[in-house]
Each structure stands twice: as C-alpha cells, then as structure tokens.
Tab-separated table of C-alpha atoms and ligand atoms in Angstrom:
chain	number	residue	atom	x	y	z
A	1	UNK	CA	105.993	82.462	97.165
A	2	UNK	CA	106.054	81.239	93.593
A	3	UNK	CA	107.798	83.405	90.984
A	4	UNK	CA	106.486	82.607	87.496
A	5	UNK	CA	108.354	83.280	84.262
A	6	UNK	CA	107.132	84.813	81.011
A	7	UNK	CA	103.707	85.337	82.552
A	8	UNK	CA	100.637	86.825	80.808
A	9	UNK	CA	99.327	90.035	82.413
A	10	UNK	CA	95.971	89.988	80.624
A	11	UNK	CA	94.070	88.878	83.729
A	12	UNK	CA	95.862	91.498	85.818
A	13	UNK	CA	94.907	94.699	83.985
A	14	UNK	CA	91.345	95.910	83.520
A	15	UNK	CA	92.105	97.169	80.004
A	16	UNK	CA	92.469	93.424	79.209
A	17	UNK	CA	95.650	94.068	77.275
A	18	UNK	CA	97.791	91.080	76.358
A	19	UNK	CA	101.308	91.777	77.646
A	20	UNK	CA	103.917	89.576	79.259
A	21	UNK	CA	106.121	90.002	82.300
A	22	UNK	CA	109.537	88.315	82.441
A	23	UNK	CA	108.697	87.401	86.054
A	24	UNK	CA	105.473	87.583	88.030
A	25	UNK	CA	104.713	86.960	91.681
A	26	UNK	CA	101.655	87.260	93.917
A	27	UNK	CA	102.187	88.104	97.586
A	28	UNK	CA	99.606	87.125	100.176
A	29	UNK	CA	101.462	87.388	103.455
A	30	UNK	CA	104.255	89.188	105.267
A	31	UNK	CA	106.348	86.014	104.873
A	32	UNK	CA	105.945	86.333	101.081
A	33	UNK	CA	107.165	89.928	101.279
A	34	UNK	CA	110.306	88.861	103.153
A	35	UNK	CA	110.994	86.028	100.686
A	36	UNK	CA	110.696	88.517	97.845
A	37	UNK	CA	112.976	91.069	99.500
A	38	UNK	CA	115.656	88.390	99.835
A	39	UNK	CA	115.313	86.980	96.327
A	40	UNK	CA	117.925	87.428	93.590
A	41	UNK	CA	115.245	88.012	90.972
A	42	UNK	CA	114.198	91.144	92.845
A	43	UNK	CA	117.776	92.349	93.103
A	44	UNK	CA	118.512	91.846	89.407
A	45	UNK	CA	115.346	93.175	87.776
A	46	UNK	CA	113.213	96.233	87.301
A	47	UNK	CA	110.119	96.034	89.521
A	48	UNK	CA	106.494	96.965	88.951
A	49	UNK	CA	104.085	96.682	91.898
A	50	UNK	CA	100.417	96.336	90.972
A	51	UNK	CA	97.106	95.905	92.790
A	52	UNK	CA	93.945	95.384	90.744
A	53	UNK	CA	95.627	96.650	87.550
A	54	UNK	CA	92.771	99.138	87.191
A	55	UNK	CA	94.831	102.158	86.306
A	56	UNK	CA	97.594	100.745	84.113
A	57	UNK	CA	98.050	100.587	80.374
A	58	UNK	CA	100.617	98.069	79.167
A	59	UNK	CA	101.973	99.370	75.873
A	60	UNK	CA	104.887	96.953	75.957
A	61	UNK	CA	105.787	93.693	77.651
A	62	UNK	CA	107.332	94.306	81.062
A	63	UNK	CA	111.012	93.427	81.099
A	64	UNK	CA	111.295	92.714	84.792
A	65	UNK	CA	109.337	91.461	87.795
A	66	UNK	CA	105.657	92.322	88.310
A	67	UNK	CA	104.598	92.037	91.950
A	68	UNK	CA	100.895	91.692	92.647
A	69	UNK	CA	99.852	92.458	96.205
A	70	UNK	CA	97.072	90.024	97.088
A	71	UNK	CA	96.845	89.929	100.898
A	72	UNK	CA	93.356	90.051	102.421
A	73	UNK	CA	91.621	91.086	105.619
A	74	UNK	CA	89.812	93.865	107.474
A	75	UNK	CA	90.396	94.322	111.207
A	76	UNK	CA	89.041	96.868	113.680
A	77	UNK	CA	92.050	98.155	115.624
A	78	UNK	CA	90.641	101.046	117.631
A	79	UNK	CA	87.368	102.771	118.376
A	80	UNK	CA	86.313	105.878	120.278
A	81	UNK	CA	83.080	107.838	120.590
A	82	UNK	CA	83.403	109.483	117.206
A	83	UNK	CA	85.487	107.182	115.027
A	84	UNK	CA	86.452	103.656	114.178
A	85	UNK	CA	89.904	102.704	112.861
A	86	UNK	CA	90.119	99.786	110.450
A	87	UNK	CA	93.304	98.124	109.265
A	88	UNK	CA	92.764	96.818	105.749
A	89	UNK	CA	95.120	94.602	103.755
A	90	UNK	CA	96.422	96.376	100.640
A	91	UNK	CA	95.242	93.535	98.387
A	92	UNK	CA	91.634	93.757	99.604
A	93	UNK	CA	89.134	94.812	96.936
A	94	UNK	CA	88.312	98.510	97.444
A	95	UNK	CA	84.564	98.226	96.880
A	96	UNK	CA	84.241	95.219	99.209
A	97	UNK	CA	85.785	97.432	101.874
A	98	UNK	CA	83.340	100.279	101.121
A	99	UNK	CA	80.463	97.794	101.313
A	100	UNK	CA	81.755	96.541	104.667
A	101	UNK	CA	81.794	100.132	105.985
A	102	UNK	CA	78.291	100.844	104.693
A	103	UNK	CA	76.896	97.608	106.192
A	104	UNK	CA	78.391	98.530	109.573
A	105	UNK	CA	77.296	102.183	109.464
A	106	UNK	CA	80.876	103.464	109.371
A	107	UNK	CA	80.685	106.703	107.420
A	108	UNK	CA	82.974	108.518	104.989
A	109	UNK	CA	83.785	106.101	102.167
A	110	UNK	CA	80.293	105.720	100.644
A	111	UNK	CA	80.820	108.254	97.805
A	112	UNK	CA	83.762	106.129	96.681
A	113	UNK	CA	81.515	103.109	96.061
A	114	UNK	CA	82.130	100.851	93.076
A	115	UNK	CA	85.542	102.267	92.174
A	116	UNK	CA	87.501	99.320	90.818
A	117	UNK	CA	90.862	98.494	92.367
A	118	UNK	CA	92.644	97.213	95.433
A	119	UNK	CA	93.011	99.188	98.643
A	120	UNK	CA	96.772	99.754	98.163
A	121	UNK	CA	96.505	101.049	94.612
A	122	UNK	CA	93.532	103.249	95.533
A	123	UNK	CA	95.876	104.968	98.013
A	124	UNK	CA	98.652	105.389	95.407
A	125	UNK	CA	96.094	107.079	93.185
A	126	UNK	CA	94.217	108.996	95.916
A	127	UNK	CA	90.998	107.951	94.172
A	128	UNK	CA	88.150	110.407	94.199
A	129	UNK	CA	84.529	110.632	93.186
A	130	UNK	CA	81.414	112.701	93.943
A	131	UNK	CA	83.203	115.267	96.087
A	132	UNK	CA	85.229	112.850	98.243
A	133	UNK	CA	88.824	111.674	98.005
A	134	UNK	CA	90.412	108.671	99.658
A	135	UNK	CA	92.620	110.967	101.742
A	136	UNK	CA	89.447	112.083	103.590
A	137	UNK	CA	89.195	108.665	105.275
A	138	UNK	CA	92.896	107.807	105.332
A	139	UNK	CA	94.734	107.550	108.666
A	140	UNK	CA	98.091	105.808	108.051
A	141	UNK	CA	99.680	102.956	106.142
A	142	UNK	CA	102.451	100.421	106.541
A	143	UNK	CA	104.817	99.880	103.622
A	144	UNK	CA	108.038	97.994	102.944
A	145	UNK	CA	110.927	99.527	101.075
A	146	UNK	CA	111.451	96.556	98.768
A	147	UNK	CA	115.143	97.318	98.277
A	148	UNK	CA	116.212	97.780	101.898
A	149	UNK	CA	113.457	95.724	103.536
A	150	UNK	CA	112.694	98.568	105.979
A	151	UNK	CA	109.153	98.759	107.295
A	152	UNK	CA	107.795	102.310	107.461
A	153	UNK	CA	104.559	103.859	108.701
A	154	UNK	CA	103.344	106.780	106.578
A	155	UNK	CA	100.844	109.209	108.098
A	156	UNK	CA	98.626	111.394	105.931
A	157	UNK	CA	101.164	114.190	105.627
A	158	UNK	CA	103.981	111.859	104.598
A	159	UNK	CA	101.800	110.475	101.777
A	160	UNK	CA	101.742	113.910	100.056
A	161	UNK	CA	98.242	113.387	98.681
A	162	UNK	CA	97.112	115.561	95.775
A	163	UNK	CA	94.538	115.337	92.984
A	164	UNK	CA	94.827	111.695	91.850
A	165	UNK	CA	98.335	111.368	93.248
A	166	UNK	CA	100.471	110.616	96.283
A	167	UNK	CA	104.147	110.195	97.027
A	168	UNK	CA	103.784	106.574	95.891
A	169	UNK	CA	102.581	107.520	92.412
A	170	UNK	CA	105.338	109.931	91.523
A	171	UNK	CA	108.477	110.131	93.565
A	172	UNK	CA	108.652	106.588	94.900
A	173	UNK	CA	106.758	104.566	92.294
A	174	UNK	CA	107.327	100.815	92.865
A	175	UNK	CA	109.882	101.455	95.638
A	176	UNK	CA	107.442	100.983	98.506
A	177	UNK	CA	105.178	98.005	98.737
A	178	UNK	CA	102.066	99.145	100.566
A	179	UNK	CA	101.087	96.259	102.823
A	180	UNK	CA	98.170	97.564	104.879
A	181	UNK	CA	96.210	100.769	105.309
A	182	UNK	CA	94.421	102.143	108.370
A	183	UNK	CA	91.248	104.096	107.615
A	184	UNK	CA	89.476	106.407	110.041
A	185	UNK	CA	85.725	106.228	109.525
A	186	UNK	CA	83.153	108.294	111.326
A	187	UNK	CA	80.414	106.827	113.510
A	188	UNK	CA	78.248	109.859	112.755
A	189	UNK	CA	76.732	110.544	109.363
A	190	UNK	CA	77.978	113.605	107.522
A	191	UNK	CA	77.086	113.045	103.904
A	192	UNK	CA	78.660	114.874	100.957
A	193	UNK	CA	75.812	115.460	98.534
A	194	UNK	CA	76.817	118.536	96.560
A	195	UNK	CA	78.373	116.876	93.530
A	196	UNK	CA	76.422	116.796	90.240
A	197	UNK	CA	73.014	115.168	90.384
A	198	UNK	CA	73.399	113.203	93.648
A	199	UNK	CA	70.560	115.064	95.390
A	200	UNK	CA	68.135	114.652	92.465
A	201	UNK	CA	68.936	110.942	92.255
A	202	UNK	CA	68.293	110.486	95.993
A	203	UNK	CA	64.978	112.253	95.569
A	204	UNK	CA	64.071	109.950	92.672
A	205	UNK	CA	65.141	106.783	94.468
A	206	UNK	CA	63.786	107.353	97.943
A	207	UNK	CA	61.998	110.692	98.212
A	208	UNK	CA	63.340	112.544	101.226
A	209	UNK	CA	64.619	109.391	102.950
A	210	UNK	CA	68.404	109.187	103.197
A	211	UNK	CA	70.788	106.786	104.841
A	212	UNK	CA	74.228	105.484	103.955
A	213	UNK	CA	72.867	102.476	102.053
A	214	UNK	CA	70.667	104.726	99.918
A	215	UNK	CA	73.624	107.012	99.188
A	216	UNK	CA	75.752	104.038	98.146
A	217	UNK	CA	72.942	102.795	95.880
A	218	UNK	CA	72.670	106.230	94.267
A	219	UNK	CA	76.424	106.479	93.663
A	220	UNK	CA	76.426	102.955	92.168
A	221	UNK	CA	73.459	103.851	89.974
A	222	UNK	CA	75.141	107.014	88.635
A	223	UNK	CA	78.442	105.208	88.016
A	224	UNK	CA	76.705	102.312	86.260
A	225	UNK	CA	74.870	104.737	83.995
A	226	UNK	CA	78.066	106.534	82.900
A	227	UNK	CA	80.997	104.185	83.200
A	228	UNK	CA	81.605	100.829	81.537
A	229	UNK	CA	81.349	97.590	83.496
A	230	UNK	CA	84.964	96.422	83.511
A	231	UNK	CA	83.884	92.801	83.614
A	232	UNK	CA	82.359	93.353	80.141
A	233	UNK	CA	84.462	96.099	78.504
A	234	UNK	CA	88.154	96.750	79.116
A	235	UNK	CA	88.937	100.177	80.557
A	236	UNK	CA	90.834	101.987	83.273
A	237	UNK	CA	88.162	104.576	84.095
A	238	UNK	CA	89.094	108.182	83.313
A	239	UNK	CA	92.114	108.099	81.028
A	240	UNK	CA	93.069	111.758	81.562
A	241	UNK	CA	93.126	114.062	84.572
A	242	UNK	CA	91.058	117.229	84.679
A	243	UNK	CA	93.551	120.065	84.043
A	244	UNK	CA	94.025	123.018	86.397
A	245	UNK	CA	94.530	126.420	84.750
A	246	UNK	CA	94.830	130.115	85.651
A	247	UNK	CA	91.895	132.517	85.450
A	248	UNK	CA	93.335	134.048	82.243
A	249	UNK	CA	93.512	130.698	80.509
A	250	UNK	CA	90.015	129.764	81.679
A	251	UNK	CA	88.677	133.150	80.507
A	252	UNK	CA	90.364	132.829	77.113
A	253	UNK	CA	88.567	129.502	76.486
A	254	UNK	CA	85.297	130.745	77.997
A	255	UNK	CA	85.202	133.684	75.546
A	256	UNK	CA	85.259	131.260	72.643
A	257	UNK	CA	83.190	128.497	74.293
A	258	UNK	CA	80.822	130.052	76.853
A	259	UNK	CA	79.406	126.593	77.624
A	260	UNK	CA	82.747	125.266	78.941
A	261	UNK	CA	82.395	123.060	82.044
A	262	UNK	CA	84.795	124.350	84.706
A	263	UNK	CA	84.997	124.631	88.482
A	264	UNK	CA	86.536	127.528	90.372
A	265	UNK	CA	89.003	126.106	92.919
A	266	UNK	CA	90.305	129.430	94.204
A	267	UNK	CA	90.945	132.934	92.855
A	268	UNK	CA	93.441	132.159	90.116
A	269	UNK	CA	92.832	128.436	89.790
A	270	UNK	CA	90.178	126.714	87.689
A	271	UNK	CA	89.631	123.016	87.056
A	272	UNK	CA	88.447	122.342	83.510
A	273	UNK	CA	86.407	119.290	82.592
A	274	UNK	CA	88.641	117.130	80.403
A	275	UNK	CA	85.579	115.032	79.494
A	276	UNK	CA	83.869	118.131	78.121
A	277	UNK	CA	86.910	119.095	76.036
A	278	UNK	CA	87.355	115.596	74.603
A	279	UNK	CA	83.624	115.474	73.912
A	280	UNK	CA	83.774	118.893	72.214
A	281	UNK	CA	86.513	117.551	69.941
A	282	UNK	CA	83.991	114.951	68.747
A	283	UNK	CA	85.561	111.819	70.214
A	284	UNK	CA	82.666	110.400	72.240
A	285	UNK	CA	81.549	107.012	70.883
A	286	UNK	CA	84.282	106.897	68.199
A	287	UNK	CA	85.731	103.441	67.592
A	288	UNK	CA	88.820	102.316	65.698
A	289	UNK	CA	88.962	98.547	65.555
A	290	UNK	CA	88.628	97.472	69.178
A	291	UNK	CA	89.946	100.732	70.678
A	292	UNK	CA	87.386	103.437	71.322
A	293	UNK	CA	86.074	106.312	73.385
A	294	UNK	CA	83.190	105.220	75.581
A	295	UNK	CA	79.824	106.365	74.274
A	296	UNK	CA	78.594	107.692	77.650
A	297	UNK	CA	81.775	109.321	79.034
A	298	UNK	CA	84.337	110.919	76.754
A	299	UNK	CA	87.140	110.649	79.335
A	300	UNK	CA	87.014	106.867	79.281
A	301	UNK	CA	88.996	104.976	76.633
A	302	UNK	CA	87.867	101.386	76.154
A	303	UNK	CA	89.059	98.094	74.729
A	304	UNK	CA	86.088	96.411	73.074
A	305	UNK	CA	87.950	93.112	72.813
A	306	UNK	CA	91.352	92.642	71.284
A	307	UNK	CA	92.856	96.124	71.126
A	308	UNK	CA	96.583	96.229	71.786
A	309	UNK	CA	98.197	98.531	74.317
A	310	UNK	CA	99.745	100.463	71.429
A	311	UNK	CA	96.348	101.010	69.785
A	312	UNK	CA	94.890	102.388	73.025
A	313	UNK	CA	97.987	104.533	73.535
A	314	UNK	CA	97.902	105.887	69.960
A	315	UNK	CA	94.242	106.790	70.375
A	316	UNK	CA	95.053	108.643	73.602
A	317	UNK	CA	97.798	110.568	71.746
A	318	UNK	CA	95.344	111.549	69.008
A	319	UNK	CA	92.887	112.777	71.637
A	320	UNK	CA	95.621	114.782	73.382
A	321	UNK	CA	96.651	116.308	70.062
A	322	UNK	CA	93.145	117.412	69.119
A	323	UNK	CA	92.462	118.894	72.575
A	324	UNK	CA	95.744	120.783	72.342
A	325	UNK	CA	94.907	122.099	68.885
A	326	UNK	CA	91.437	123.255	69.910
A	327	UNK	CA	92.018	124.551	73.446
A	328	UNK	CA	95.790	124.880	73.773
A	329	UNK	CA	95.618	122.545	76.781
A	330	UNK	CA	97.920	119.571	77.231
A	331	UNK	CA	95.916	116.777	78.854
A	332	UNK	CA	97.889	114.524	81.188
A	333	UNK	CA	97.072	110.831	81.517
A	334	UNK	CA	95.724	109.688	84.846
A	335	UNK	CA	96.518	106.132	83.833
A	336	UNK	CA	100.054	104.835	84.415
A	337	UNK	CA	101.585	103.931	81.064
A	338	UNK	CA	104.128	101.092	81.053
B	401	EPU	N1	80.941	115.811	80.409
B	401	EPU	C1	80.850	116.030	79.060
B	401	EPU	N2	80.961	114.945	78.221
B	401	EPU	C2	81.135	113.679	78.697
B	401	EPU	C3	81.195	113.468	80.086
B	401	EPU	C4	81.098	114.551	80.930
B	401	EPU	O1	80.702	117.159	78.599
B	401	EPU	O2	81.257	112.760	77.884
B	401	EPU	C5	80.848	116.975	81.315
B	401	EPU	C6	79.475	117.080	81.938
B	401	EPU	O3	79.104	118.437	81.986
B	401	EPU	C7	79.677	116.582	83.348
B	401	EPU	C8	81.123	116.973	83.624
B	401	EPU	O4	81.777	116.832	82.348
B	401	EPU	O5	78.801	117.192	84.212
B	401	EPU	C9	81.811	116.132	84.654
B	401	EPU	O6	81.654	114.761	84.312
B	401	EPU	P1	81.707	113.622	85.447
B	401	EPU	O7	80.778	113.939	86.551
B	401	EPU	O8	81.543	112.309	84.765
B	401	EPU	O9	83.151	113.816	86.070
B	401	EPU	P2	84.623	113.836	85.456
B	401	EPU	O10	85.292	115.076	85.899
B	401	EPU	O11	84.617	113.563	83.972
B	401	EPU	C10	85.664	112.749	87.578
B	401	EPU	C11	86.606	111.630	87.872
B	401	EPU	C12	85.873	110.290	87.838
B	401	EPU	C13	84.750	110.325	88.860
B	401	EPU	C14	83.809	111.484	88.491
B	401	EPU	C15	82.694	111.666	89.512
B	401	EPU	C16	88.767	112.443	87.121
B	401	EPU	C17	89.881	112.324	86.121
B	401	EPU	N3	87.711	111.652	86.918
B	401	EPU	O12	85.271	112.597	86.206
B	401	EPU	O13	86.793	109.289	88.253
B	401	EPU	O14	84.019	109.107	88.869
B	401	EPU	O15	84.571	112.736	88.463
B	401	EPU	O16	83.198	112.227	90.676
B	401	EPU	O17	88.889	113.220	88.067
B	401	EPU	C18	88.394	107.750	87.463
B	401	EPU	O18	89.238	108.441	88.048
B	401	EPU	O19	88.716	106.706	86.822
B	401	EPU	C19	87.011	108.176	87.465
B	401	EPU	C20	86.065	107.555	86.792
C-alpha cells in the first residue's frame, strides 16, 4: 500500500475535474485494507472512498484521504438449477461484469449494460436503467468498517436499497469499504423490455429474434445515442434524480403543461421526468465556457474540457433555480458533491 500526498484526482473522476487530495491510496487486496485500517493517516483524516469516480463532483480539493478501491476478480461461488452466484471484487469495472454475464448466458444484469463505474460504487448508488435496478441481481456483500476494522456481510435488506440510494450512500457514507459483492443471476431468460423504445429497437436490429446479446446491444445503442461517451466528454450521467410527488402536485403541473412526462408509481405517488423539466426550462445544449447541458439529454451536465468543479456546480444551481421557479419542484442531485 502506497499512500501518496497532494495527489491529483483528475484521472479519478469522470467529470475530469482538477482537484487535489491531501492523501490518496489505491487498495487492491485484503492486505491493503488491513494496512490502511492500521495506518495513522486514516485515523487522523477525513476519508472519502471512491470507485470509478463516475458519480462525484469535486467542487473543492479534498482535505483528507481519498481511498480508491481497485481490487479485481469474478468467481463463481455457487450454482443450482435456477441461479448462479458470482462473487465480484468491488473494484471490478461494472460493464465488464455485465459483459461477462451476457457471454455466459447468466441473465438479469443486461439492461444495466454500459453504465460507467465500479461494482462497489454501483451498489452504493443502486444504479438503474431500462426498468432494472442493481438490487434486482444483488445477493449480499462484504464490507469493512474502516474505523473498527470489523468485517460485515450485508444482505439485501440490510443495504436499504431505494431509488438511486442505499445505506452506503446516505447513513454510512465512507464508513464502510465495500470489498466484494455477490450477485444472483438467473440461468433462465426473463427479459425486461417494457421501458421506452427497447422493443422497437429490438425489432429494428434483429426483427423478432431476441437473445441476451441482442438485448445488450440494443441497450448499448440507446445509451450511446443519448448519453455522452465519458472517454471523450466529462460527465457523471444524470446530474439530478427524478422527483417523486403527490397526485395533487402532479395534477397541478399537468393542468398547466399537459405534455408533462410522468409515471404513476402508485395511487398518490408520481415520478416526474427531471430531464423533461430541465428541457422545458430551455437548458438542453446550453454551454457556458466549458460547462454545459448535454445536447441530447437535458439531465446530463458535461465538462467540455477545462470546466472547474465550481462552474459545474454553479450551473447545476442555476438549473435547480429555474426548475423551482417554473414548476415549484426542488430537484435533488443524484451526483455526490464534495
Ligand atoms: N426527456 C426530455 N428531454 C430530454 C431527455 C428526456 O423531455 O432531454 C424525456 C423524454 O420524454 C424521455 C423521458 O424524459 O422519454 C425519460 O428520459 P430517459 O429515458 O433518458 O430517462 P431519464 O429518466 O431521464 C433515467 C436514469 C438514467 C437511465 C435512464 C434509462 C435517473 C436520474 N436517470 O433517466 O440513468 O439511463 O433513465 O433508464 O433515474 C444515470 O443515473 O446516470 C443515468 C444515466
């Protein structure tokens, strides 16, 4: 384990923001975790645990120790007639894992193709796309309490998964270091095809033929057509969460804007499309220096090159303000702001 000082975080956040950490360490093994737990630098500093840095905006330098989890490996630990259980290192790239599942005909993760990030941080975030959330394929995880050194297994219930959140995102942020995650994949296909234009895209790509590889290709195609390639343009995907409102609130907006994009969740609960609201406020494609709103998806804020964290943050505040003024809705960031 090699703790570096005054280290640039630019390579470690997909917004490509230049920020510095007082201390920075990458962990690749259990031995590294134990060395860290026993180190004085850990005891005397604030800690931030990161994975792929795909959902973080650094507005300031980090006055403390940034811990990047970088362990690797996928291992089959159990199998029965219906399911296969895979233990995956938290530092493994999420999409490489999805690809592995698809290539082996293990079903359940395919709709989550091409989401940037590491396995551990995807759990923190309970990532979701095209009608599927990570919790649907989650079985259990092993984490270390970095302050006490205790090793704990969290089952699905203990993780308290919700829309884009888990116990690790809110209550215990950077207390637990997620080391490995066990996923339960199905050996039988049971595709989720109801979201948006998935069915039409399958039809276009392959006619009536459908298998897990085709579904992955379709999901990748849709994502590539709407979301920026983070190797070319800095971003953290959706910047805001879709807000949940009561029927009355939904109806009040619908009266004024009959075209509102919203989804009924249950009787008195509606999910509103934040992208639609931001779009309606005229932000799509707007650019201020190197900070901008992506031209194909209004929920995505981008760094075209050398935007600072503050510039991205200020733009997000302006967007929040205009959505509040127009719809009386307070958008909440999905991205973690440091
Ligand atoms: N829309 C607009 N303007 C836009 C974009 C979208 O009006 O600029 C409307 C369209 O009517 C569209 C609807 O909003 O049909 C929904 O858009 P989209 O399918 O792109 O989904 P989203 O709700 O904006 C969520 C996730 C994405 C995920 C997609 C697909 C959140 C915060 N975002 O976006 O996740 O890929 O659904 O399932 O829930 C991410 O979390 O980083 C992310 C990209």
